[in-house]
Tab-separated table of C-alpha atoms in Angstrom:
chain	number	residue	atom	x	y	z
A	1	MET	CA	78.994	-11.028	-4.693
A	2	GLN	CA	77.471	-10.628	-8.137
A	3	THR	CA	81.199	-9.543	-10.806
A	4	SER	CA	79.592	-9.511	-14.027
A	5	TYR	CA	76.238	-9.549	-15.852
A	6	THR	CA	75.146	-12.316	-17.824
A	7	LEU	CA	75.607	-13.701	-20.600
A	8	THR	CA	72.426	-12.934	-21.970
A	9	ALA	CA	72.934	-8.682	-20.347
A	10	LYS	CA	76.309	-8.899	-22.626
A	11	ILE	CA	74.666	-9.962	-25.926
A	12	LEU	CA	72.172	-7.728	-24.830
A	13	HIS	CA	73.779	-4.835	-25.119
A	14	TRP	CA	76.840	-5.359	-27.492
A	15	LEU	CA	74.337	-6.316	-30.430
A	16	MET	CA	71.687	-3.134	-29.281
A	17	ALA	CA	75.436	-0.852	-28.691
A	18	ALA	CA	75.968	-2.203	-32.387
A	19	ILE	CA	72.350	-1.500	-34.022
A	20	PHE	CA	71.464	1.091	-32.374
A	21	ILE	CA	75.567	2.860	-33.581
A	22	PHE	CA	74.620	1.913	-37.338
A	23	VAL	CA	70.858	3.461	-37.564
A	24	TRP	CA	72.184	6.624	-36.206
A	25	TYR	CA	74.586	6.467	-39.124
A	26	VAL	CA	72.557	5.613	-41.787
A	27	GLY	CA	69.943	8.134	-40.544
A	28	PHE	CA	72.566	11.431	-39.557
A	29	TYR	CA	73.950	9.872	-42.945
A	30	THR	CA	70.380	9.817	-44.795
A	31	ASN	CA	70.295	13.248	-43.894
A	32	HIS	CA	73.396	14.967	-43.884
A	33	PHE	CA	75.360	13.746	-46.608
A	34	ILE	CA	72.652	13.640	-48.757
A	35	ALA	CA	73.294	16.010	-51.456
A	36	SER	CA	69.991	16.310	-52.917
A	37	ASP	CA	65.373	14.767	-51.187
A	38	THR	CA	65.811	13.403	-54.750
A	39	ASP	CA	68.051	11.260	-54.623
A	40	PRO	CA	66.998	7.780	-55.605
A	41	SER	CA	69.322	5.831	-52.863
A	42	ILE	CA	66.673	7.738	-49.840
A	43	PRO	CA	64.237	5.063	-49.699
A	44	THR	CA	67.014	2.458	-49.569
A	45	LEU	CA	68.900	4.199	-47.052
A	46	ILE	CA	65.740	4.685	-44.582
A	47	GLY	CA	64.131	1.747	-45.194
A	48	LEU	CA	67.090	-0.086	-44.007
A	49	HIS	CA	67.303	2.789	-40.491
A	50	LYS	CA	63.685	1.935	-39.997
A	51	ASN	CA	63.790	-2.043	-40.638
A	52	ILE	CA	66.853	-2.382	-38.651
A	53	ALA	CA	65.720	0.037	-35.631
A	54	THR	CA	62.640	-1.674	-34.957
A	55	THR	CA	64.461	-4.634	-33.746
A	56	ILE	CA	65.477	-1.924	-31.320
A	57	ILE	CA	62.374	-2.495	-29.628
A	58	PHE	CA	62.257	-6.257	-29.541
A	59	LEU	CA	65.066	-6.419	-27.719
A	60	PHE	CA	64.312	-3.116	-25.069
A	61	CYS	CA	61.442	-5.582	-23.959
A	62	ILE	CA	63.877	-8.916	-23.789
A	63	ARG	CA	66.710	-6.299	-22.186
A	64	LEU	CA	63.986	-4.457	-19.741
A	65	PHE	CA	62.422	-8.341	-18.711
A	66	TRP	CA	66.394	-9.595	-18.327
A	67	ARG	CA	67.515	-5.984	-16.255
A	68	TYR	CA	64.231	-6.888	-13.930
A	69	THR	CA	64.871	-10.234	-13.494
A	70	HIS	CA	68.280	-10.177	-13.372
A	71	PRO	CA	69.872	-7.871	-11.200
A	72	ALA	CA	73.437	-5.949	-12.520
A	73	PRO	CA	76.219	-6.721	-10.206
A	74	GLU	CA	77.027	-3.772	-7.532
A	75	LEU	CA	79.094	-0.608	-8.247
A	76	PRO	CA	82.618	-0.671	-6.795
A	77	ASP	CA	83.085	0.344	-3.495
A	78	THR	CA	85.424	3.059	-4.286
A	79	MET	CA	82.595	4.622	-5.971
A	80	SER	CA	81.224	7.434	-3.537
A	81	LYS	CA	77.353	7.605	-3.506
A	82	SER	CA	77.144	10.537	-5.811
A	83	MET	CA	78.432	8.835	-8.098
A	84	LYS	CA	76.390	5.443	-7.168
A	85	ARG	CA	73.525	7.819	-8.137
A	86	ILE	CA	75.144	9.568	-11.061
A	87	ALA	CA	75.441	5.592	-12.784
A	88	HIS	CA	71.748	4.577	-12.159
A	89	ILE	CA	70.115	7.848	-13.015
A	90	ALA	CA	72.434	7.294	-16.724
A	91	HIS	CA	71.504	4.166	-17.334
A	92	ILE	CA	68.043	4.762	-16.626
A	93	LEU	CA	68.729	7.823	-18.705
A	94	LEU	CA	69.896	5.883	-21.501
A	95	TYR	CA	66.492	2.868	-21.407
A	96	VAL	CA	64.401	6.280	-21.981
A	97	VAL	CA	66.820	7.666	-24.976
A	98	LEU	CA	66.544	4.058	-26.576
A	99	ILE	CA	62.976	3.718	-26.463
A	100	ALA	CA	61.918	6.711	-27.398
A	101	MET	CA	64.001	6.840	-30.381
A	102	PRO	CA	62.215	4.488	-31.740
A	103	ILE	CA	58.974	5.061	-30.888
A	104	THR	CA	59.274	8.746	-32.148
A	105	GLY	CA	60.920	6.948	-34.982
A	106	CYS	CA	57.059	5.122	-34.967
A	107	LEU	CA	55.518	7.866	-35.012
A	108	PHE	CA	56.656	10.488	-37.180
A	109	SER	CA	56.741	7.650	-40.067
A	110	TRP	CA	53.062	6.679	-39.244
A	111	SER	CA	52.375	10.546	-39.182
A	112	ALA	CA	53.758	10.465	-42.939
A	113	ASN	CA	51.606	7.768	-43.881
A	114	HIS	CA	54.542	5.405	-44.326
A	115	HIS	CA	54.221	1.726	-42.618
A	116	VAL	CA	57.405	0.861	-40.427
A	117	PRO	CA	58.772	-2.442	-41.296
A	118	VAL	CA	60.778	-5.021	-39.131
A	119	LEU	CA	63.942	-6.928	-40.682
A	120	TYR	CA	62.568	-6.823	-43.791
A	121	LEU	CA	59.649	-9.355	-42.745
A	122	PHE	CA	56.569	-7.009	-41.508
A	123	ASN	CA	55.219	-4.009	-41.128
A	124	LEU	CA	54.452	-3.092	-37.329
A	125	PRO	CA	50.778	-2.367	-37.052
A	126	ASP	CA	49.663	1.354	-38.224
A	127	LEU	CA	48.555	2.899	-35.165
A	128	ILE	CA	48.020	6.049	-35.874
A	129	GLN	CA	46.314	7.825	-39.164
A	130	ALA	CA	48.447	9.812	-41.688
A	131	ASN	CA	48.297	13.480	-39.191
A	132	PRO	CA	50.542	16.170	-41.066
A	133	LYS	CA	50.091	17.751	-37.987
A	134	LEU	CA	52.016	15.612	-35.635
A	135	GLU	CA	54.558	14.876	-37.622
A	136	ASP	CA	55.586	18.347	-37.527
A	137	ILE	CA	56.171	17.762	-34.339
A	138	VAL	CA	57.960	14.580	-33.717
A	139	ALA	CA	60.269	13.950	-37.017
A	140	PRO	CA	62.085	17.366	-34.278
A	141	ILE	CA	61.660	15.741	-31.783
A	142	HIS	CA	63.090	12.178	-33.408
A	143	ILE	CA	66.001	14.465	-34.425
A	144	TYR	CA	66.506	16.558	-31.703
A	145	LEU	CA	66.645	13.245	-28.959
A	146	SER	CA	69.226	11.639	-31.836
A	147	TRP	CA	72.015	13.760	-30.689
A	148	ILE	CA	70.682	13.491	-27.130
A	149	VAL	CA	71.588	9.749	-27.381
A	150	ALA	CA	74.520	10.443	-29.543
A	151	ILE	CA	76.346	12.826	-26.212
A	152	MET	CA	74.736	9.982	-24.084
A	153	ILE	CA	76.103	7.282	-25.849
A	154	VAL	CA	79.898	9.264	-26.071
A	155	GLY	CA	79.699	10.006	-22.482
A	156	HIS	CA	79.036	6.156	-21.496
A	157	ILE	CA	81.975	5.069	-23.489
A	158	ALA	CA	84.186	7.706	-21.368
A	159	ALA	CA	82.490	6.659	-18.403
A	160	ALA	CA	83.599	3.258	-18.932
A	161	LEU	CA	87.199	4.343	-20.856
A	162	LYS	CA	87.574	5.365	-17.600
A	163	HIS	CA	86.801	2.866	-14.772
A	164	ARG	CA	89.242	1.341	-17.054
A	165	PHE	CA	91.988	3.154	-17.304
A	166	ILE	CA	91.710	5.511	-14.492
A	167	ASP	CA	89.729	4.007	-11.856
A	168	LYS	CA	91.393	1.032	-12.830
A	169	ASP	CA	88.200	-1.421	-11.308
A	170	ASN	CA	85.771	-4.009	-13.073
A	171	VAL	CA	82.702	-2.024	-13.772
A	172	LEU	CA	83.980	-2.584	-17.899
A	173	LYS	CA	85.387	-5.721	-17.756
A	174	SER	CA	82.072	-6.851	-15.923
A	175	MET	CA	80.171	-6.086	-19.470
A	176	MET	CA	82.605	-7.519	-21.748
A	177	PHE	CA	82.840	-11.295	-22.942
A	178	LYS	CA	85.749	-13.522	-21.402
């Protein structure tokens, strides 16, 4: 029985977590701590946010393929069937939100007539034309999703810590580097 995730799965997990938390913070900081829409640092911060966040699309595709070809370790027998079901649903929802965030971000940028850069190397092809009506729809969705995913990540961390310190099982250890 497999008791740990593969090294590739661990690297993808922690890399995506670090990227996601970083770009979330940059977006949050830009929206909530910049005093004026005309602040000269805004384009730099938004550019940083987009250049790093777009890597999540590529990493997500790799991670999904890897997860499909390398199943996760079994959850501990000490977990009830309902708790295992909740854990699986929570992971699926995390995957959905992890891909929905960059997709809505791209739609937000394109609809506002901005390019979507990747690591300062190239731009993703503009898949839609500028569309203020779509921007009015997608912008709040992107922002609401950012709050939803923040809550989900806090819940994910809390569940991992519960497994480590209360349940004292190997769930957290299975995603840690040895």
